[in-house]
Short mmCIF file of C-alpha atoms in Angstrom, two decimals:
data_model
loop_
_atom_site.label_atom_id
_atom_site.label_comp_id
_atom_site.label_asym_id
_atom_site.label_seq_id
_atom_site.Cartn_x
_atom_site.Cartn_y
_atom_site.Cartn_z
CA MET A 1 57.08 19.98 -130.29
CA ALA A 2 55.04 17.57 -132.47
CA ALA A 3 51.65 16.51 -131.00
CA PRO A 4 51.65 12.93 -129.56
CA GLN A 5 50.51 10.16 -131.82
CA PRO A 6 48.93 6.76 -131.15
CA GLU A 7 51.11 3.77 -131.33
CA PRO A 8 50.85 1.93 -134.73
CA GLY A 9 48.11 -0.65 -134.63
CA ARG A 10 46.64 0.78 -131.36
CA CYS A 11 43.39 2.65 -130.65
CA ALA A 12 43.53 6.38 -131.65
CA TYR A 13 41.40 7.56 -128.71
CA PHE A 14 43.29 9.84 -126.22
CA VAL A 15 42.46 8.93 -122.63
CA ALA A 16 42.72 12.44 -120.87
CA ARG A 17 42.73 11.04 -117.33
CA LYS A 18 45.81 8.89 -118.13
CA LYS A 19 47.31 11.49 -120.50
CA ARG A 20 48.02 8.75 -123.14
CA PHE A 21 46.27 7.00 -125.99
CA CYS A 22 44.34 3.92 -125.48
CA ARG A 23 46.43 0.79 -125.92
CA MET A 24 43.64 -1.49 -127.04
CA VAL A 25 43.91 -3.09 -130.59
CA PRO A 26 41.08 -1.97 -132.92
CA ALA A 27 39.49 -4.17 -135.58
CA LEU A 28 41.17 -4.34 -138.96
CA GLY A 29 40.59 -1.10 -140.84
CA ARG A 30 39.24 0.72 -137.76
CA ARG A 31 40.86 3.65 -135.93
CA PHE A 32 39.17 3.03 -132.53
CA CYS A 33 38.74 0.01 -130.32
CA GLY A 34 35.14 -1.35 -129.76
CA GLU A 35 34.59 0.73 -126.59
CA HIS A 36 35.87 4.05 -127.83
CA GLY A 37 34.39 3.62 -131.30
CA GLN A 38 30.98 3.55 -129.72
CA GLN A 39 31.84 6.62 -127.51
CA GLU A 40 32.85 8.62 -130.61
CA LYS A 41 29.45 7.89 -132.21
CA GLU A 42 27.67 8.95 -129.03
CA ASN A 43 29.53 12.20 -128.94
CA ASP A 44 28.00 13.06 -132.31
CA ARG A 45 24.47 12.38 -131.06
CA LYS A 46 22.26 14.96 -129.50
CA ARG A 47 20.55 14.60 -126.09
CA ILE A 48 17.27 16.45 -125.44
CA PRO A 49 15.07 16.84 -122.27
CA CYS A 50 12.41 14.19 -122.05
CA PRO A 51 9.01 15.78 -122.94
CA LEU A 52 7.36 13.75 -120.20
CA ASP A 53 9.86 14.75 -117.55
CA PRO A 54 12.47 17.31 -118.26
CA LYS A 55 14.45 16.24 -115.15
CA HIS A 56 16.19 13.59 -117.42
CA THR A 57 17.41 13.58 -120.98
CA VAL A 58 17.29 11.13 -123.96
CA TYR A 59 19.05 10.68 -127.23
CA GLU A 60 16.99 12.50 -129.90
CA ASP A 61 17.14 9.62 -132.33
CA GLN A 62 15.75 7.36 -129.63
CA LEU A 63 12.94 9.58 -128.39
CA GLN A 64 10.01 7.57 -129.74
CA LYS A 65 11.43 4.27 -128.27
CA HIS A 66 12.07 6.04 -124.84
CA LEU A 67 8.49 7.53 -124.69
CA LYS A 68 7.06 3.95 -124.74
CA LYS A 69 8.89 2.83 -121.66
CA CYS A 70 9.57 6.12 -119.76
CA ASN A 71 8.61 5.83 -116.06
CA SER A 72 6.97 9.24 -116.35
CA ARG A 73 4.56 8.17 -118.99
CA GLU A 74 0.90 8.10 -118.23
CA LYS A 75 0.02 4.56 -117.25
CA PRO A 76 -3.33 2.82 -117.92
CA LYS A 77 -5.95 3.88 -115.33
CA PRO A 78 -7.31 1.09 -113.20
CA VAL A 79 -11.06 0.20 -113.63
CA TYR A 80 -11.91 1.83 -110.35
CA PHE A 81 -10.43 5.13 -111.46
CA VAL A 82 -13.15 7.77 -112.15
CA GLN A 83 -11.98 11.24 -112.64
CA ASP A 84 -13.03 13.59 -109.80
CA ILE A 85 -15.86 11.20 -108.59
CA ASN A 86 -15.28 12.32 -104.95
CA ALA A 87 -14.12 15.80 -105.70
CA GLY A 88 -17.10 17.76 -104.51
CA LEU A 89 -17.58 21.25 -105.76
CA LYS A 90 -17.79 21.56 -109.50
CA ASP A 91 -18.53 25.28 -109.72
CA VAL A 92 -15.08 26.96 -109.30
CA ALA A 93 -16.79 30.40 -109.46
CA GLU A 94 -17.68 30.06 -105.79
CA ILE A 95 -13.88 30.06 -104.90
CA PRO A 96 -12.10 33.35 -104.76
CA GLU A 97 -9.21 33.48 -107.26
CA LYS A 98 -6.61 34.98 -104.87
CA GLN A 99 -6.59 34.35 -101.21
CA VAL A 100 -4.85 36.86 -98.88
CA THR A 101 -2.55 35.30 -96.18
CA LEU A 102 -3.33 35.76 -92.50
CA SER A 103 -0.15 37.82 -92.01
CA SER A 104 -1.43 40.28 -94.74
CA LEU A 105 -4.61 41.05 -92.72
CA SER A 106 -4.97 43.89 -90.37
CA LYS A 107 -5.50 43.40 -86.66
CA GLU A 108 -9.07 44.56 -86.99
CA GLU A 109 -9.82 42.22 -89.90
CA LEU A 110 -8.45 39.28 -87.85
CA GLU A 111 -10.51 40.33 -84.83
CA ASN A 112 -13.63 40.39 -86.97
CA LEU A 113 -12.87 36.86 -88.16
CA ILE A 114 -12.54 35.75 -84.57
CA ILE A 115 -15.93 37.36 -83.74
CA LYS A 116 -17.50 35.40 -86.59
CA LEU A 117 -15.83 32.24 -85.43
CA LYS A 118 -17.19 32.50 -81.92
CA LYS A 119 -20.58 33.26 -83.18
CA ALA A 120 -20.63 30.26 -85.41
CA THR A 121 -19.41 27.94 -82.69
CA ASN A 122 -21.76 29.30 -80.01
CA GLY A 123 -24.06 26.39 -79.06
CA LEU A 124 -21.73 23.64 -80.28
CA GLU A 125 -20.50 21.08 -77.84
CA LEU A 126 -17.03 22.36 -77.08
CA ASP A 127 -15.89 19.76 -74.61
CA LEU A 128 -15.49 16.49 -76.51
CA LYS A 129 -15.89 13.21 -74.60
CA GLU A 130 -12.75 11.24 -73.80
CA GLN A 131 -12.80 7.80 -75.28
CA ILE A 132 -9.25 6.55 -74.65
CA LEU A 133 -9.47 2.76 -75.02
CA SER A 134 -7.22 -0.18 -75.79
CA HIS A 135 -7.39 -3.57 -77.46
CA LYS A 136 -5.97 -6.92 -76.49
CA ALA A 137 -4.42 -7.48 -79.92
CA LEU A 138 -1.83 -4.70 -79.11
CA HIS A 139 -1.05 -5.68 -75.46
CA GLU A 140 2.17 -7.61 -76.26
CA ALA A 141 3.43 -4.92 -78.57
CA LEU A 142 2.67 -2.15 -75.99
CA ASN A 143 4.62 -4.02 -73.37
CA ASP A 144 7.62 -4.71 -75.63
CA PRO A 145 10.64 -2.95 -74.09
CA LYS A 146 12.35 -2.81 -77.52
CA ASN A 147 9.92 -0.19 -78.68
CA GLY A 148 11.14 3.43 -78.68
CA GLU A 149 9.05 6.32 -77.57
CA SER A 150 7.82 7.13 -81.01
CA ALA A 151 6.66 3.60 -81.75
CA PHE A 152 5.02 3.33 -78.31
CA LYS A 153 2.93 6.41 -79.14
CA HIS A 154 1.77 5.05 -82.50
CA LEU A 155 0.83 1.82 -80.83
CA LYS A 156 -1.18 3.58 -78.20
CA GLN A 157 -3.15 5.43 -80.89
CA GLN A 158 -3.69 2.22 -82.94
CA ALA A 159 -4.87 0.36 -79.70
CA SER A 160 -7.33 3.14 -78.95
CA ILE A 161 -8.68 3.14 -82.54
CA LEU A 162 -9.21 -0.57 -82.35
CA GLY A 163 -10.84 -0.23 -78.99
CA ASN A 164 -13.31 2.27 -80.35
CA MET A 165 -14.03 0.03 -83.29
CA GLU A 166 -14.68 -2.83 -80.97
CA LYS A 167 -17.16 -0.70 -78.92
CA LEU A 168 -19.03 0.16 -82.03
CA HIS A 169 -19.21 -3.54 -82.90
CA LEU A 170 -17.21 -3.01 -86.13
CA LEU A 171 -14.73 -5.79 -85.52
CA GLY A 172 -16.51 -8.80 -86.89
CA PRO A 173 -16.89 -11.27 -89.71
CA GLY A 174 -18.16 -10.46 -93.23
CA ARG A 175 -16.52 -7.07 -93.52
CA CYS A 176 -14.22 -5.27 -95.83
CA PHE A 177 -11.93 -2.77 -94.11
CA ILE A 178 -10.75 0.11 -96.24
CA GLU A 179 -7.84 2.00 -94.87
CA PHE A 180 -7.50 5.42 -96.55
CA GLY A 181 -4.12 7.01 -96.61
CA ALA A 182 -2.80 3.55 -95.61
CA GLY A 183 0.97 4.27 -95.82
CA ARG A 184 2.68 1.13 -94.67
CA GLY A 185 -0.63 -0.45 -93.65
CA LYS A 186 -0.05 -0.61 -89.94
CA LEU A 187 -3.60 0.10 -88.88
CA SER A 188 -4.90 -2.69 -91.09
CA HIS A 189 -2.33 -5.01 -89.77
CA TRP A 190 -3.52 -4.56 -86.30
CA VAL A 191 -7.17 -4.99 -87.28
CA ASP A 192 -6.22 -8.28 -88.99
CA VAL A 193 -4.36 -9.41 -85.82
CA ALA A 194 -7.49 -8.62 -83.80
CA LEU A 195 -9.57 -10.66 -86.23
CA GLN A 196 -7.17 -13.65 -86.65
CA ASP A 197 -9.93 -16.19 -85.86
CA VAL A 198 -12.65 -14.48 -87.89
CA GLU A 199 -13.62 -15.52 -91.40
CA ASP A 200 -14.61 -13.72 -94.51
CA ILE A 201 -12.74 -10.46 -94.06
CA GLN A 202 -11.01 -8.28 -96.70
CA PHE A 203 -8.69 -5.34 -96.62
CA LEU A 204 -8.25 -2.61 -99.20
CA LEU A 205 -5.31 -0.27 -98.56
CA VAL A 206 -5.72 3.00 -100.44
CA GLU A 207 -2.54 5.02 -100.94
CA ARG A 208 -1.72 7.24 -103.89
CA ALA A 209 2.01 7.05 -103.54
CA THR A 210 4.31 4.04 -103.73
CA THR A 211 5.30 3.05 -100.15
CA ARG A 212 8.44 1.41 -98.87
CA PHE A 213 8.62 -0.99 -95.86
CA LYS A 214 5.01 -2.13 -96.17
CA VAL A 215 3.79 -4.66 -93.63
CA ASP A 216 1.48 -6.40 -96.17
CA GLY A 217 4.00 -9.29 -96.44
CA LYS A 218 3.14 -10.36 -92.94
CA HIS A 219 -0.23 -11.45 -94.15
CA LYS A 220 0.69 -13.68 -97.01
CA LYS A 221 0.16 -16.95 -95.05
CA ARG A 222 -3.12 -15.80 -93.60
CA ASP A 223 -6.66 -16.31 -95.02
CA SER A 224 -7.45 -12.65 -94.91
CA VAL A 225 -7.25 -10.82 -98.38
CA PHE A 226 -5.02 -7.73 -98.51
CA GLU A 227 -5.14 -5.62 -101.69
CA ARG A 228 -3.47 -2.23 -102.34
CA LEU A 229 -5.15 0.35 -104.47
CA GLN A 230 -2.64 3.04 -105.70
CA VAL A 231 -5.00 5.85 -106.53
CA ASP A 232 -5.90 9.28 -105.21
CA ILE A 233 -9.09 9.06 -103.11
CA GLN A 234 -10.46 11.84 -105.20
CA HIS A 235 -10.74 9.43 -108.13
CA LEU A 236 -11.60 6.20 -106.32
CA CYS A 237 -14.93 4.47 -107.24
CA LEU A 238 -15.28 1.64 -104.76
CA ASN A 239 -18.15 0.14 -106.76
CA LYS A 240 -15.73 -0.72 -109.51
CA VAL A 241 -13.04 -2.47 -107.37
CA PRO A 242 -13.39 -6.03 -108.77
CA SER A 243 -12.75 -7.87 -105.48
CA LEU A 244 -15.30 -5.69 -103.57
CA GLU A 245 -17.80 -5.85 -106.45
CA LYS A 246 -17.57 -9.63 -106.33
CA LYS A 247 -18.05 -10.14 -102.54
CA ARG A 248 -20.25 -7.26 -101.85
CA LEU A 249 -19.19 -7.05 -98.13
CA PRO A 250 -20.31 -4.12 -96.02
CA VAL A 251 -17.31 -1.83 -95.73
CA VAL A 252 -15.69 -0.09 -92.75
CA GLY A 253 -13.74 3.01 -93.58
CA ILE A 254 -10.65 3.52 -91.35
CA GLY A 255 -7.78 5.96 -91.23
CA LYS A 256 -5.10 7.09 -88.78
CA HIS A 257 -4.20 10.74 -89.29
CA LEU A 258 -5.95 11.29 -92.62
CA CYS A 259 -4.61 14.71 -93.66
CA GLY A 260 -7.09 17.59 -94.21
CA ALA A 261 -9.01 17.29 -97.50
CA ALA A 262 -8.24 13.50 -97.67
CA THR A 263 -10.81 13.01 -94.89
CA ASP A 264 -13.49 14.79 -96.84
CA LEU A 265 -12.67 12.84 -100.02
CA ALA A 266 -12.83 9.61 -98.07
CA LEU A 267 -16.22 10.49 -96.49
CA ARG A 268 -17.64 11.33 -99.86
CA CYS A 269 -16.09 8.18 -101.30
CA LEU A 270 -18.01 6.10 -98.81
CA VAL A 271 -21.30 7.76 -98.20
CA GLU A 272 -22.04 9.20 -101.62
CA SER A 273 -20.13 7.32 -104.30
CA TYR A 274 -20.31 3.89 -102.68
CA ALA A 275 -23.38 3.77 -100.40
CA THR A 276 -25.70 5.64 -102.88
CA CYS A 277 -24.76 3.34 -105.78
CA CYS A 278 -25.19 0.14 -103.68
CA GLU A 279 -28.62 1.29 -102.59
CA GLY A 280 -29.57 2.00 -106.12
CA GLU A 281 -28.53 -1.43 -107.21
CA ASN A 282 -30.80 -2.96 -104.55
CA GLU A 283 -33.89 -1.16 -105.98
CA GLU A 284 -36.09 -3.15 -108.35
CA PRO A 285 -37.03 -1.57 -111.70
CA ALA A 286 -40.66 -0.23 -111.77
CA ALA A 287 -41.55 -1.93 -115.03
CA LYS A 288 -44.74 -3.96 -114.88
CA ARG A 289 -44.50 -7.69 -115.56
CA PRO A 290 -47.43 -10.03 -116.46
CA LYS A 291 -48.46 -12.13 -113.44
CA ASN A 292 -48.73 -15.80 -113.43
CA ASP A 293 -48.47 -18.56 -110.82
CA LYS A 294 -44.75 -19.02 -111.39
CA THR A 295 -43.88 -15.34 -111.07
CA GLU A 296 -46.02 -15.13 -107.85
CA MET A 297 -44.20 -18.25 -106.37
CA ALA A 298 -40.85 -16.69 -107.34
CA ALA A 299 -41.90 -13.46 -105.68
CA ARG A 300 -42.74 -15.23 -102.44
CA SER A 301 -39.60 -17.40 -102.44
CA SER A 302 -37.38 -14.31 -102.93
CA ALA A 303 -39.09 -12.36 -100.08
CA ASP A 304 -36.32 -13.28 -97.64
CA ASN A 305 -33.68 -12.09 -100.15
CA GLU A 306 -35.51 -8.75 -100.40
CA ARG A 307 -35.55 -8.39 -96.71
CA ASN A 308 -31.81 -9.11 -96.62
CA LYS A 309 -31.18 -6.50 -99.23
CA GLU A 310 -33.09 -3.94 -97.03
CA ASP A 311 -30.98 -4.95 -94.04
CA PHE A 312 -27.74 -4.65 -96.02
CA LYS A 313 -25.76 -1.51 -95.04
CA PRO A 314 -23.05 -0.77 -97.70
CA VAL A 315 -21.09 1.22 -95.11
CA ALA A 316 -21.11 -0.44 -91.67
CA GLY A 317 -19.01 2.19 -90.06
CA ILE A 318 -16.38 4.96 -90.29
CA VAL A 319 -13.50 5.47 -87.83
CA ILE A 320 -10.94 8.16 -88.79
CA ALA A 321 -8.35 9.91 -86.67
CA LEU A 322 -8.42 13.53 -87.95
CA CYS A 323 -5.51 15.86 -88.45
CA CYS A 324 -3.93 18.70 -90.49
CA HIS A 325 -6.99 20.98 -90.75
CA HIS A 326 -4.83 23.62 -92.28
CA LYS A 327 -4.71 21.31 -95.42
CA CYS A 328 -8.41 21.29 -95.92
CA ASP A 329 -9.90 22.71 -99.06
CA TRP A 330 -13.34 24.34 -99.65
CA THR A 331 -13.57 22.62 -103.00
CA HIS A 332 -13.52 19.10 -101.33
CA TYR A 333 -14.97 20.08 -97.91
CA VAL A 334 -18.17 18.02 -97.13
CA GLY A 335 -19.53 20.62 -94.60
CA ARG A 336 -20.07 23.49 -96.97
CA GLU A 337 -23.78 23.43 -96.45
CA PHE A 338 -23.37 23.76 -92.66
CA PHE A 339 -20.82 26.64 -93.10
CA GLN A 340 -23.30 28.44 -95.27
CA SER A 341 -26.15 27.80 -92.70
CA VAL A 342 -24.24 29.77 -90.11
CA GLY A 343 -23.50 32.66 -92.52
CA LEU A 344 -19.97 31.66 -93.51
CA GLY A 345 -18.46 30.97 -96.89
CA PRO A 346 -15.19 30.06 -98.75
CA VAL A 347 -13.44 33.20 -97.63
CA GLU A 348 -13.97 32.52 -93.89
CA PHE A 349 -13.19 28.85 -94.43
CA HIS A 350 -9.84 29.71 -95.98
CA TYR A 351 -8.90 31.80 -92.96
CA PHE A 352 -10.32 29.39 -90.35
CA GLN A 353 -8.36 26.50 -91.88
CA ARG A 354 -5.16 28.44 -91.65
CA MET A 355 -6.01 29.56 -88.03
CA SER A 356 -6.59 25.99 -87.06
CA SER A 357 -2.84 25.48 -86.84
CA TRP A 358 -2.86 27.80 -83.73
CA ALA A 359 -4.32 24.86 -81.81
CA THR A 360 -1.01 22.97 -82.11
CA CYS A 361 1.67 25.54 -83.00
CA GLY A 362 0.56 28.24 -80.55
CA MET A 363 2.20 26.44 -77.74
CA ARG A 364 5.50 26.09 -79.68
CA GLU A 365 5.99 29.80 -79.54
CA THR A 366 6.47 29.63 -75.78
CA ILE A 367 8.98 26.80 -75.86
CA THR A 368 12.32 28.17 -74.69
CA SER A 369 15.56 27.49 -76.60
CA THR A 370 17.20 25.41 -73.95
CA SER A 371 18.72 22.28 -75.43
CA GLU A 372 16.98 19.95 -73.08
CA GLU A 373 13.42 21.38 -73.80
CA SER A 374 14.08 21.55 -77.51
CA GLU A 375 15.11 17.94 -77.56
CA ASP A 376 11.96 16.84 -75.64
CA HIS A 377 9.74 18.78 -77.96
CA ALA A 378 11.38 17.31 -81.08
CA ASN A 379 10.85 13.79 -79.67
CA ASN A 380 7.15 14.65 -79.01
CA THR A 381 6.57 15.74 -82.65
CA GLU A 382 4.81 13.32 -84.90
CA GLU A 383 4.92 13.34 -88.66
CA HIS A 384 1.57 15.24 -88.72
CA ASP A 385 2.48 17.53 -85.79
CA GLN A 386 4.91 19.68 -87.64
CA PRO A 387 5.45 23.38 -86.82
CA TYR A 388 4.21 26.06 -89.22
CA SER A 389 5.76 29.34 -90.32
CA LYS A 390 4.87 32.57 -88.56
CA ALA A 391 3.54 34.08 -91.77
CA GLU A 392 1.33 31.04 -92.31
CA SER A 393 -0.11 31.22 -88.82
CA GLY A 394 -0.50 34.97 -88.56
CA PHE A 395 1.60 35.33 -85.41
CA ASP A 396 3.17 38.54 -86.60
CA THR A 397 -0.23 40.32 -86.79
CA LEU A 398 -1.48 38.93 -83.44
CA GLN A 399 1.65 39.02 -81.34
CA GLY A 400 -0.28 40.71 -78.52
CA LEU A 401 -2.72 37.76 -78.25
CA PRO A 402 -1.95 35.47 -75.37
CA VAL A 403 -0.83 31.91 -76.26
CA GLU A 404 -3.69 30.24 -74.44
CA GLU A 405 -6.16 32.35 -76.49
CA ARG A 406 -4.44 31.46 -79.74
CA LYS A 407 -4.76 27.79 -78.83
CA GLU A 408 -8.40 28.19 -78.01
CA ILE A 409 -9.15 29.95 -81.30
CA GLY A 410 -7.25 27.26 -83.28
CA ALA A 411 -9.30 24.58 -81.37
CA LEU A 412 -12.50 26.37 -82.25
CA CYS A 413 -11.60 26.43 -85.93
CA LYS A 414 -10.86 22.72 -85.85
CA LEU A 415 -14.17 22.03 -84.04
CA LEU A 416 -16.15 24.09 -86.60
CA ILE A 417 -14.52 22.32 -89.55
CA ASP A 418 -15.15 18.89 -87.89
CA HIS A 419 -18.77 19.84 -86.99
CA GLY A 420 -19.48 20.39 -90.63
CA ARG A 421 -18.33 16.86 -91.23
CA ILE A 422 -20.58 15.49 -88.53
CA LYS A 423 -23.63 17.45 -89.89
CA TYR A 424 -22.88 16.00 -93.37
CA LEU A 425 -22.88 12.43 -92.00
CA GLN A 426 -25.96 12.93 -89.85
CA GLN A 427 -27.90 14.25 -92.82
CA ARG A 428 -27.08 11.01 -94.67
CA GLY A 429 -28.37 8.76 -91.94
CA TYR A 430 -25.36 8.17 -89.70
CA ARG A 431 -24.92 8.56 -85.98
CA ALA A 432 -21.64 10.52 -86.00
CA THR A 433 -19.55 11.76 -83.09
CA LEU A 434 -16.21 13.23 -82.18
CA GLN A 435 -14.16 12.17 -79.29
CA TYR A 436 -10.61 12.39 -77.88
CA TYR A 437 -9.10 8.99 -78.47
CA THR A 438 -5.66 9.60 -76.97
CA GLU A 439 -3.86 12.09 -74.71
CA SER A 440 -2.42 15.28 -76.19
CA ALA A 441 1.06 14.20 -74.82
CA VAL A 442 0.77 11.17 -77.25
CA SER A 443 -0.43 13.20 -80.23
CA LEU A 444 -1.57 16.81 -80.62
CA GLU A 445 -3.96 15.65 -83.26
CA ASN A 446 -6.09 13.49 -80.90
CA VAL A 447 -9.60 13.66 -82.23
CA LEU A 448 -11.37 10.65 -83.66
CA LEU A 449 -14.43 10.76 -85.87
CA THR A 450 -16.79 7.77 -85.82
CA ALA A 451 -19.96 7.08 -87.58
CA VAL A 452 -22.42 4.13 -87.80
CA PRO A 453 -25.71 3.95 -89.63
CA GLU A 454 -28.72 5.03 -87.63
CA PRO A 455 -30.78 1.99 -86.72
CA THR A 456 -33.85 1.66 -88.92
CA THR A 457 -37.27 1.71 -87.17
#
């Protein structure tokens, strides 16, 4: 049987799906219609993986054109991007190349770690003060019956954070509020609501990832300035943010559940990169100038300005809800000096940050598998309160250890890591404290770090 042929004067492209030739009329002297003629050409072209991102392909003959507009291309860095300015440790030789997991350690090795932990935490204040507060800005939202349980828990945390900020006199005019790990920007939103009648305030929302469902749009008709900085905190130089450089407002660093190493990066960003540079700018050069009447009058007239410079505190305060200590990193950790002062180093830090998860996941091992209890537990789990694997937590090695003791050890690990942060801030002239800012039923990660400059004598 002869192979089928296209109808005279019709397109010669065989449409496999329809099991017949295309019935379109091609241009004079052409075998294929406009659509299928282009398809024939493309079938002869070669597609290759994109060198910037092999997850997608591109026609080889259009590679150079594609590279100029590919979404995976390296985009120009913003002016406030300074590579690794807040990274911390530069000498990687201090960090062991290969870390052994907790589950790979023997029971004796883990017990020795626990002995070291208890020795290092001996003398530390183990019982944190409860500072569960609220703020009138959220009263209406807290009493809204439309809110589900999850939304209500977030609102309670935000209200307490604002209450603690108010107690520290951080909610006032002439401030720039920097929300680290801003996400949708809800915490900044409520700070703005609390300061709706206050003038001269600014918000910088720092988030390295693009974020959907942002609440920034709610502030377009307000006088407050909202600006997003899409950059990793590790590379953020606040001194080079144009709007902050122009206004030179004292900053208040805030964050709700700033994961692990991000807290250390934020602290270094504020009290080293920003505060130190600002103080340096306020110092007059030591070069001698010839004195005359005009210069002496100018010096006297500027005395008040000099005093104002001395009173200017670049960082007015820090209020950060801590979480995810298992994501901390010795490279970025600000409390390395404290760890070393109690005879600990990067190896112990690695294990303690893994063991810190026992404070929240230890209790999960005792939850029965009944559907009712499992459902309640799922409802109580926040985005930062996720369970961890047994291998990660070392449960297989210490199965004989009671749950309450596991929780206690995990809490000690968290306290030790956080105490290093407190020591770091105190050494740099801040009055820093830790407190419980909400109930554990609302969030298992319920510790708030606050810091304000020590008053000058």
